[in-house]
Each structure stands twice: as C-alpha cells, then as structure tokens.
Amino acid sequence: MERLQKIIAQSGITSRRKAEELITQGKVRVNGKIVKELGIKVNGNDIIEVEGATINRDISKVYYVLNKPRGVITSVSDDKGRKTVLDFIDTDKRIYPIGRLDYDTTGLVILTNDGDFANLLMHPSYHIPKTYIAKIEGLLNKEDIIRLKNGITIDNRQVNIIDFKIKDKNKEKQTSLIEITINEGRNHIVKKIFEKIKHPVIRLSRIKIAFLDIGNLKSGEYRELSIKEVKKFYSLK
Ligand code: URA
C-alpha cells in the first residue's frame, strides 16, 4: 500500500506536491470515487483517475540531461509555438523538465517522468546547489565582491551565494565572466543578483547541478543519466 499522491507522482504525470493539490481540489478518483483526503493509501489493483484519465501504474522511470540551447522554453508545451526542451528528446515517455531556465539561458536541464526525483531536486529544503557562468557588464570592484560575499537580498529574502569566482575579465570591452553557485531556484535569480549590483547579465549558462556537470554535451545534445548518477542524487536527500 502506498499513499495516493506518491502513486500519482510515480506515474510520471506530475510532481507529488501538484498531485496533492489535485487531490484536495477533488480531481482524483479511486475506483470511481472522488477522494479529497491526502492520507489515503492505495494498492496495486486500485484504479486511479486524475482529471478523468486513468494513470499508468506500470511505467519505467527515465532521466535525461540536456544542454538547452538559447531560444527554447523549459516547458512541455508552448501556446506561442516556440521550441521546448521536449523537442530535443526522443522518448515516448511523458517526461517534463525539472525546474526552469529562462528562454535566453543555455545549459543543463534534467528531464524525467519520476515525480519523486523531480521533487527532490526542486524542493527548497534539499538545497541542491546549481552553478552558472554569467557574462556580465563591467568589472567587479572590491565593493561588489564584498556585497556578493555577504549575500544579496532579493525581494526581501537573502540569496545564499555558496561560491563565486571571476573566471575572466575583458577590460577593453568592460565585461566579466563570473562562475556563481547558489542553492535556490527563484525565477531569474542570477540575473536579479547581478542587476542588484549594477552589472547586468549579458549571457547566462547553467553548467552544473550538484555533482552533475554539463561535460561535453554540445548545445541541443542530451544523454540519459546513469543509474549511479540517479542514485547519487537520491543520496543527497
Ligand atoms: N537565474 C536566472 O536569472 N535565469 C535562469 O535561467 C536561471 C537562473
């Protein structure tokens, strides 16, 4: 017997948190009856419907890492017809990206149909570090460096900057390349950090999530995560 929200997340259609919302909204049926409580447990023979569709209880899990190109949205569909990260991956599974990169941000995106795994990577309490390379306007002075070291406040909440390094600076063009690691996932957070210290981001790329780096994946290329990598992510919990 397993909790209903866990079974729904495992079927790959959504995360566990979203599954809980769907249950409390009365959009889930077990053996034809609407169930609104979160505690209930189901067994292998129970038929579960989410928004009218019966979920697949026997689905193997898949995990991919993609080097997202610029001009692609991190979503499963787009009403404006733009390319999405799913257009790059050849699979018949209902996968979705974990977290979000901006349309113009490149780099590492993980996609899966495993709701528990997505939850692990997204959940703020697990503090999974993510590393970015930002090309920014200007050169950082001592004061900027102190501000980054002390932490920047965005929307009244401090951003935990785990590490940053100046990788390169171009005095002629007045631009710098900064590697920065943070462990939270607020939207546009890296752009906001540099905006705040008056060094707007010109280009942004994510190169690492926890231990997983982009390696030699070229723009638009992807590969499956190994079982060892998936287990390693679970061990971070
Ligand atoms: N921070 C940003 O500003 N943009 C991203 O795409 C990711 C992190």
mmCIF file of C-alpha atoms and ligand atoms in Angstrom:
data_model
loop_
_atom_site.group_PDB
_atom_site.id
_atom_site.type_symbol
_atom_site.label_atom_id
_atom_site.label_comp_id
_atom_site.label_asym_id
_atom_site.label_seq_id
_atom_site.Cartn_x
_atom_site.Cartn_y
_atom_site.Cartn_z
ATOM 1 C CA MET A 1 0.000 0.000 0.000
ATOM 2 C CA GLU A 2 1.287 3.440 -0.906
ATOM 3 C CA ARG A 3 -0.001 6.946 -0.447
ATOM 4 C CA LEU A 4 -2.200 8.152 -3.291
ATOM 5 C CA GLN A 5 -0.136 11.265 -4.038
ATOM 6 C CA LYS A 6 3.019 9.158 -4.246
ATOM 7 C CA ILE A 7 1.456 6.763 -6.751
ATOM 8 C CA ILE A 8 0.245 9.675 -8.885
ATOM 9 C CA ALA A 9 3.729 11.262 -8.853
ATOM 10 C CA GLN A 10 5.336 7.913 -9.686
ATOM 11 C CA SER A 11 3.122 7.551 -12.737
ATOM 12 C CA GLY A 12 5.081 10.474 -14.155
ATOM 13 C CA ILE A 13 2.237 12.881 -14.841
ATOM 14 C CA THR A 14 3.130 15.440 -12.192
ATOM 15 C CA SER A 15 5.083 16.151 -9.017
ATOM 16 C CA ARG A 16 3.945 14.946 -5.615
ATOM 17 C CA ARG A 17 3.058 18.446 -4.481
ATOM 18 C CA LYS A 18 0.918 19.061 -7.569
ATOM 19 C CA ALA A 19 -0.702 15.652 -7.024
ATOM 20 C CA GLU A 20 -1.674 16.756 -3.507
ATOM 21 C CA GLU A 21 -3.268 19.894 -4.927
ATOM 22 C CA LEU A 22 -5.219 17.851 -7.474
ATOM 23 C CA ILE A 23 -6.466 15.537 -4.721
ATOM 24 C CA THR A 24 -7.663 18.366 -2.474
ATOM 25 C CA GLN A 25 -9.300 20.026 -5.478
ATOM 26 C CA GLY A 26 -11.398 16.884 -5.962
ATOM 27 C CA LYS A 27 -9.836 15.989 -9.311
ATOM 28 C CA VAL A 28 -8.765 12.485 -8.340
ATOM 29 C CA ARG A 29 -10.902 9.338 -8.235
ATOM 30 C CA VAL A 30 -10.031 5.971 -6.751
ATOM 31 C CA ASN A 31 -12.152 3.132 -8.151
ATOM 32 C CA GLY A 32 -14.602 5.715 -9.455
ATOM 33 C CA LYS A 33 -14.998 7.659 -6.185
ATOM 34 C CA ILE A 34 -13.650 11.173 -5.643
ATOM 35 C CA VAL A 35 -11.053 11.235 -2.888
ATOM 36 C CA LYS A 36 -10.113 14.543 -1.277
ATOM 37 C CA GLU A 37 -8.084 13.419 1.741
ATOM 38 C CA LEU A 38 -4.320 13.320 1.444
ATOM 39 C CA GLY A 39 -3.667 10.432 3.823
ATOM 40 C CA ILE A 40 -5.273 7.564 1.970
ATOM 41 C CA LYS A 41 -3.331 4.570 0.751
ATOM 42 C CA VAL A 42 -3.986 2.565 -2.365
ATOM 43 C CA ASN A 43 -2.935 -0.857 -3.548
ATOM 44 C CA GLY A 44 -1.777 -2.202 -6.893
ATOM 45 C CA ASN A 45 -5.301 -3.096 -8.026
ATOM 46 C CA ASP A 46 -6.940 0.259 -7.339
ATOM 47 C CA ILE A 47 -7.825 2.255 -10.434
ATOM 48 C CA ILE A 48 -6.758 5.864 -10.133
ATOM 49 C CA GLU A 49 -8.065 8.602 -12.375
ATOM 50 C CA VAL A 50 -6.625 12.106 -12.474
ATOM 51 C CA GLU A 51 -8.778 14.706 -14.173
ATOM 52 C CA GLY A 52 -10.699 11.913 -15.860
ATOM 53 C CA ALA A 53 -7.708 9.968 -17.188
ATOM 54 C CA THR A 54 -6.619 6.650 -15.697
ATOM 55 C CA ILE A 55 -2.982 6.741 -14.679
ATOM 56 C CA ASN A 56 -0.485 4.187 -15.832
ATOM 57 C CA ARG A 57 0.733 2.274 -12.775
ATOM 58 C CA ASP A 58 3.499 0.428 -14.556
ATOM 59 C CA ILE A 59 5.830 2.940 -16.057
ATOM 60 C CA SER A 60 9.573 2.724 -16.088
ATOM 61 C CA LYS A 61 11.462 5.791 -14.985
ATOM 62 C CA VAL A 62 13.699 7.723 -17.328
ATOM 63 C CA TYR A 63 16.144 10.540 -16.629
ATOM 64 C CA TYR A 64 17.815 12.783 -19.183
ATOM 65 C CA VAL A 65 20.245 15.660 -19.087
ATOM 66 C CA LEU A 66 20.040 18.201 -21.904
ATOM 67 C CA ASN A 67 22.252 21.101 -22.877
ATOM 68 C CA LYS A 68 19.442 23.552 -23.588
ATOM 69 C CA PRO A 69 20.101 25.958 -26.451
ATOM 70 C CA ARG A 70 19.145 29.628 -26.343
ATOM 71 C CA GLY A 71 15.642 30.470 -27.592
ATOM 72 C CA VAL A 72 13.991 27.346 -26.188
ATOM 73 C CA ILE A 73 11.452 27.267 -23.388
ATOM 74 C CA THR A 74 11.754 24.961 -20.401
ATOM 75 C CA SER A 75 8.229 23.643 -20.527
ATOM 76 C CA VAL A 76 6.290 20.731 -22.026
ATOM 77 C CA SER A 77 4.338 22.886 -24.465
ATOM 78 C CA ASP A 78 4.077 26.467 -25.600
ATOM 79 C CA ASP A 79 0.971 28.290 -26.748
ATOM 80 C CA LYS A 80 3.095 30.602 -28.895
ATOM 81 C CA GLY A 81 4.556 27.637 -30.785
ATOM 82 C CA ARG A 82 8.122 28.164 -29.611
ATOM 83 C CA LYS A 83 10.516 25.268 -29.300
ATOM 84 C CA THR A 84 10.500 23.494 -25.963
ATOM 85 C CA VAL A 85 13.098 21.302 -24.282
ATOM 86 C CA LEU A 86 10.954 18.260 -25.154
ATOM 87 C CA ASP A 87 11.577 18.850 -28.868
ATOM 88 C CA PHE A 88 15.174 17.743 -28.328
ATOM 89 C CA ILE A 89 14.493 14.408 -26.660
ATOM 90 C CA ASP A 90 13.430 11.260 -28.409
ATOM 91 C CA THR A 91 11.186 9.343 -25.997
ATOM 92 C CA ASP A 92 7.657 8.008 -25.785
ATOM 93 C CA LYS A 93 7.533 8.659 -22.035
ATOM 94 C CA ARG A 94 5.702 11.656 -20.538
ATOM 95 C CA ILE A 95 8.747 13.473 -19.304
ATOM 96 C CA TYR A 96 8.981 17.049 -18.077
ATOM 97 C CA PRO A 97 11.826 19.383 -17.152
ATOM 98 C CA ILE A 98 12.819 19.807 -13.517
ATOM 99 C CA GLY A 99 12.924 23.499 -12.696
ATOM 100 C CA ARG A 100 13.274 26.244 -15.215
ATOM 101 C CA LEU A 101 15.871 28.070 -17.278
ATOM 102 C CA ASP A 102 14.955 31.334 -18.975
ATOM 103 C CA TYR A 103 14.282 31.396 -22.732
ATOM 104 C CA ASP A 104 17.659 33.007 -23.344
ATOM 105 C CA THR A 105 19.608 30.944 -20.782
ATOM 106 C CA THR A 106 21.543 27.921 -22.015
ATOM 107 C CA GLY A 107 22.841 24.820 -20.282
ATOM 108 C CA LEU A 108 21.981 21.965 -18.047
ATOM 109 C CA VAL A 109 18.373 20.842 -17.676
ATOM 110 C CA ILE A 110 17.305 17.498 -16.234
ATOM 111 C CA LEU A 111 14.103 15.888 -17.502
ATOM 112 C CA THR A 112 12.303 12.893 -16.071
ATOM 113 C CA ASN A 113 8.982 11.152 -15.569
ATOM 114 C CA ASP A 114 9.856 10.409 -11.929
ATOM 115 C CA GLY A 115 7.855 12.717 -9.675
ATOM 116 C CA ASP A 116 9.832 11.832 -6.545
ATOM 117 C CA PHE A 117 13.084 12.633 -8.256
ATOM 118 C CA ALA A 118 11.716 15.959 -9.532
ATOM 119 C CA ASN A 119 10.549 16.787 -6.044
ATOM 120 C CA LEU A 120 13.964 16.009 -4.619
ATOM 121 C CA LEU A 121 15.696 18.384 -6.998
ATOM 122 C CA MET A 122 13.145 21.165 -6.717
ATOM 123 C CA HIS A 123 12.315 21.132 -3.054
ATOM 124 C CA PRO A 124 13.831 24.195 -1.340
ATOM 125 C CA SER A 125 14.640 22.217 1.814
ATOM 126 C CA TYR A 126 17.137 19.990 -0.015
ATOM 127 C CA HIS A 127 19.305 22.974 -1.057
ATOM 128 C CA ILE A 128 20.673 21.423 -4.235
ATOM 129 C CA PRO A 129 23.486 23.711 -5.485
ATOM 130 C CA LYS A 130 23.446 24.964 -9.064
ATOM 131 C CA THR A 131 26.376 26.582 -10.829
ATOM 132 C CA TYR A 132 26.125 29.165 -13.598
ATOM 133 C CA ILE A 133 28.533 31.049 -15.817
ATOM 134 C CA ALA A 134 27.356 34.626 -16.245
ATOM 135 C CA LYS A 135 28.819 37.098 -18.693
ATOM 136 C CA ILE A 136 28.127 40.455 -17.096
ATOM 137 C CA GLU A 137 28.589 44.089 -17.953
ATOM 138 C CA GLY A 138 31.523 45.804 -16.290
ATOM 139 C CA LEU A 139 34.315 44.658 -13.984
ATOM 140 C CA LEU A 140 33.649 43.808 -10.346
ATOM 141 C CA ASN A 141 35.274 46.170 -7.842
ATOM 142 C CA LYS A 142 36.093 45.431 -4.178
ATOM 143 C CA GLU A 143 32.735 46.686 -3.018
ATOM 144 C CA ASP A 144 30.853 44.423 -5.470
ATOM 145 C CA ILE A 145 32.870 41.448 -4.272
ATOM 146 C CA ILE A 146 32.087 42.214 -0.636
ATOM 147 C CA ARG A 147 28.404 42.508 -1.474
ATOM 148 C CA LEU A 148 28.403 39.136 -3.234
ATOM 149 C CA LYS A 149 30.287 37.564 -0.322
ATOM 150 C CA ASN A 150 27.891 38.978 2.234
ATOM 151 C CA GLY A 151 24.883 37.808 0.248
ATOM 152 C CA ILE A 152 22.405 39.811 -1.775
ATOM 153 C CA THR A 153 18.817 40.448 -0.762
ATOM 154 C CA ILE A 154 16.201 39.970 -3.470
ATOM 155 C CA ASP A 155 12.531 40.663 -2.742
ATOM 156 C CA ASN A 156 13.316 40.885 0.993
ATOM 157 C CA ARG A 157 14.975 37.486 1.095
ATOM 158 C CA GLN A 158 18.697 36.845 1.213
ATOM 159 C CA VAL A 159 20.161 34.738 -1.595
ATOM 160 C CA ASN A 160 22.637 32.218 -0.341
ATOM 161 C CA ILE A 161 25.607 32.572 -2.678
ATOM 162 C CA ILE A 162 27.674 29.486 -1.984
ATOM 163 C CA ASP A 163 30.623 30.467 -4.124
ATOM 164 C CA PHE A 164 31.664 32.736 -6.951
ATOM 165 C CA LYS A 165 34.812 33.183 -8.994
ATOM 166 C CA ILE A 166 35.904 35.714 -11.547
ATOM 167 C CA LYS A 167 36.859 33.470 -14.472
ATOM 168 C CA ASP A 168 37.838 36.213 -16.885
ATOM 169 C CA LYS A 169 37.642 39.944 -17.416
ATOM 170 C CA ASN A 170 37.817 41.986 -20.583
ATOM 171 C CA LYS A 171 38.995 45.497 -19.736
ATOM 172 C CA GLU A 172 38.625 46.696 -23.313
ATOM 173 C CA LYS A 173 35.019 45.558 -23.695
ATOM 174 C CA GLN A 174 34.253 46.087 -19.991
ATOM 175 C CA THR A 175 32.724 42.669 -19.445
ATOM 176 C CA SER A 176 33.461 39.854 -16.984
ATOM 177 C CA LEU A 177 32.827 36.156 -16.805
ATOM 178 C CA ILE A 178 31.679 35.003 -13.380
ATOM 179 C CA GLU A 179 31.080 31.482 -12.132
ATOM 180 C CA ILE A 180 28.457 31.545 -9.403
ATOM 181 C CA THR A 181 26.899 28.780 -7.297
ATOM 182 C CA ILE A 182 23.609 29.208 -5.460
ATOM 183 C CA ASN A 183 21.267 26.724 -3.854
ATOM 184 C CA GLU A 184 17.849 28.101 -4.586
ATOM 185 C CA GLY A 185 15.609 28.249 -7.590
ATOM 186 C CA ARG A 186 13.723 31.538 -7.643
ATOM 187 C CA ASN A 187 12.924 32.725 -11.162
ATOM 188 C CA HIS A 188 15.586 34.904 -12.834
ATOM 189 C CA ILE A 189 17.577 34.779 -9.628
ATOM 190 C CA VAL A 190 21.063 35.058 -11.135
ATOM 191 C CA LYS A 191 20.016 37.962 -13.347
ATOM 192 C CA LYS A 192 18.494 39.669 -10.317
ATOM 193 C CA ILE A 193 21.673 39.225 -8.264
ATOM 194 C CA PHE A 194 23.823 40.966 -10.858
ATOM 195 C CA GLU A 195 21.148 43.544 -11.615
ATOM 196 C CA LYS A 196 21.247 44.441 -7.937
ATOM 197 C CA ILE A 197 24.970 45.222 -8.028
ATOM 198 C CA LYS A 198 24.573 47.121 -11.322
ATOM 199 C CA HIS A 199 26.318 44.572 -13.517
ATOM 200 C CA PRO A 200 23.524 43.244 -15.752
ATOM 201 C CA VAL A 201 23.845 39.761 -17.190
ATOM 202 C CA ILE A 202 24.572 39.636 -20.912
ATOM 203 C CA ARG A 203 24.631 35.834 -21.240
ATOM 204 C CA LEU A 204 23.866 33.055 -18.808
ATOM 205 C CA SER A 205 24.528 29.347 -18.817
ATOM 206 C CA ARG A 206 23.998 26.653 -16.194
ATOM 207 C CA ILE A 207 26.950 24.302 -16.061
ATOM 208 C CA LYS A 208 26.292 22.166 -13.008
ATOM 209 C CA ILE A 209 23.566 20.799 -10.718
ATOM 210 C CA ALA A 210 25.063 19.316 -7.533
ATOM 211 C CA PHE A 211 27.781 16.893 -8.776
ATOM 212 C CA LEU A 212 26.439 16.665 -12.328
ATOM 213 C CA ASP A 213 28.204 18.898 -14.820
ATOM 214 C CA ILE A 214 27.418 19.558 -18.427
ATOM 215 C CA GLY A 215 30.530 17.632 -19.538
ATOM 216 C CA ASN A 216 30.978 17.641 -23.278
ATOM 217 C CA LEU A 217 27.319 17.802 -24.259
ATOM 218 C CA LYS A 218 27.010 20.277 -27.093
ATOM 219 C CA SER A 219 24.112 22.707 -27.418
ATOM 220 C CA GLY A 220 20.942 20.686 -28.081
ATOM 221 C CA GLU A 221 22.560 17.361 -27.191
ATOM 222 C CA TYR A 222 21.303 15.104 -24.415
ATOM 223 C CA ARG A 223 22.083 11.818 -22.728
ATOM 224 C CA GLU A 224 20.445 9.523 -20.199
ATOM 225 C CA LEU A 225 21.600 9.727 -16.605
ATOM 226 C CA SER A 226 23.256 6.527 -15.407
ATOM 227 C CA ILE A 227 21.711 4.544 -12.561
ATOM 228 C CA LYS A 228 24.716 5.547 -10.488
ATOM 229 C CA GLU A 229 24.015 9.249 -11.100
ATOM 230 C CA VAL A 230 20.322 8.846 -10.241
ATOM 231 C CA LYS A 231 21.256 7.044 -7.002
ATOM 232 C CA LYS A 232 23.775 9.724 -6.184
ATOM 233 C CA PHE A 233 21.071 12.389 -6.473
ATOM 234 C CA TYR A 234 18.810 10.358 -4.186
ATOM 235 C CA SER A 235 21.661 10.046 -1.677
ATOM 236 C CA LEU A 236 21.861 13.858 -1.394
ATOM 237 C CA LYS A 237 18.494 13.830 0.357
HETATM 238 N N1 URA B 1 18.773 32.580 -12.978
HETATM 239 C C1 URA B 1 18.363 33.348 -13.998
HETATM 240 O O1 URA B 1 18.368 34.554 -13.912
HETATM 241 N N2 URA B 1 17.958 32.736 -15.122
HETATM 242 C C2 URA B 1 17.951 31.396 -15.284
HETATM 243 O O2 URA B 1 17.574 30.904 -16.337
HETATM 244 C C3 URA B 1 18.388 30.611 -14.206
HETATM 245 C C4 URA B 1 18.794 31.228 -13.061
#
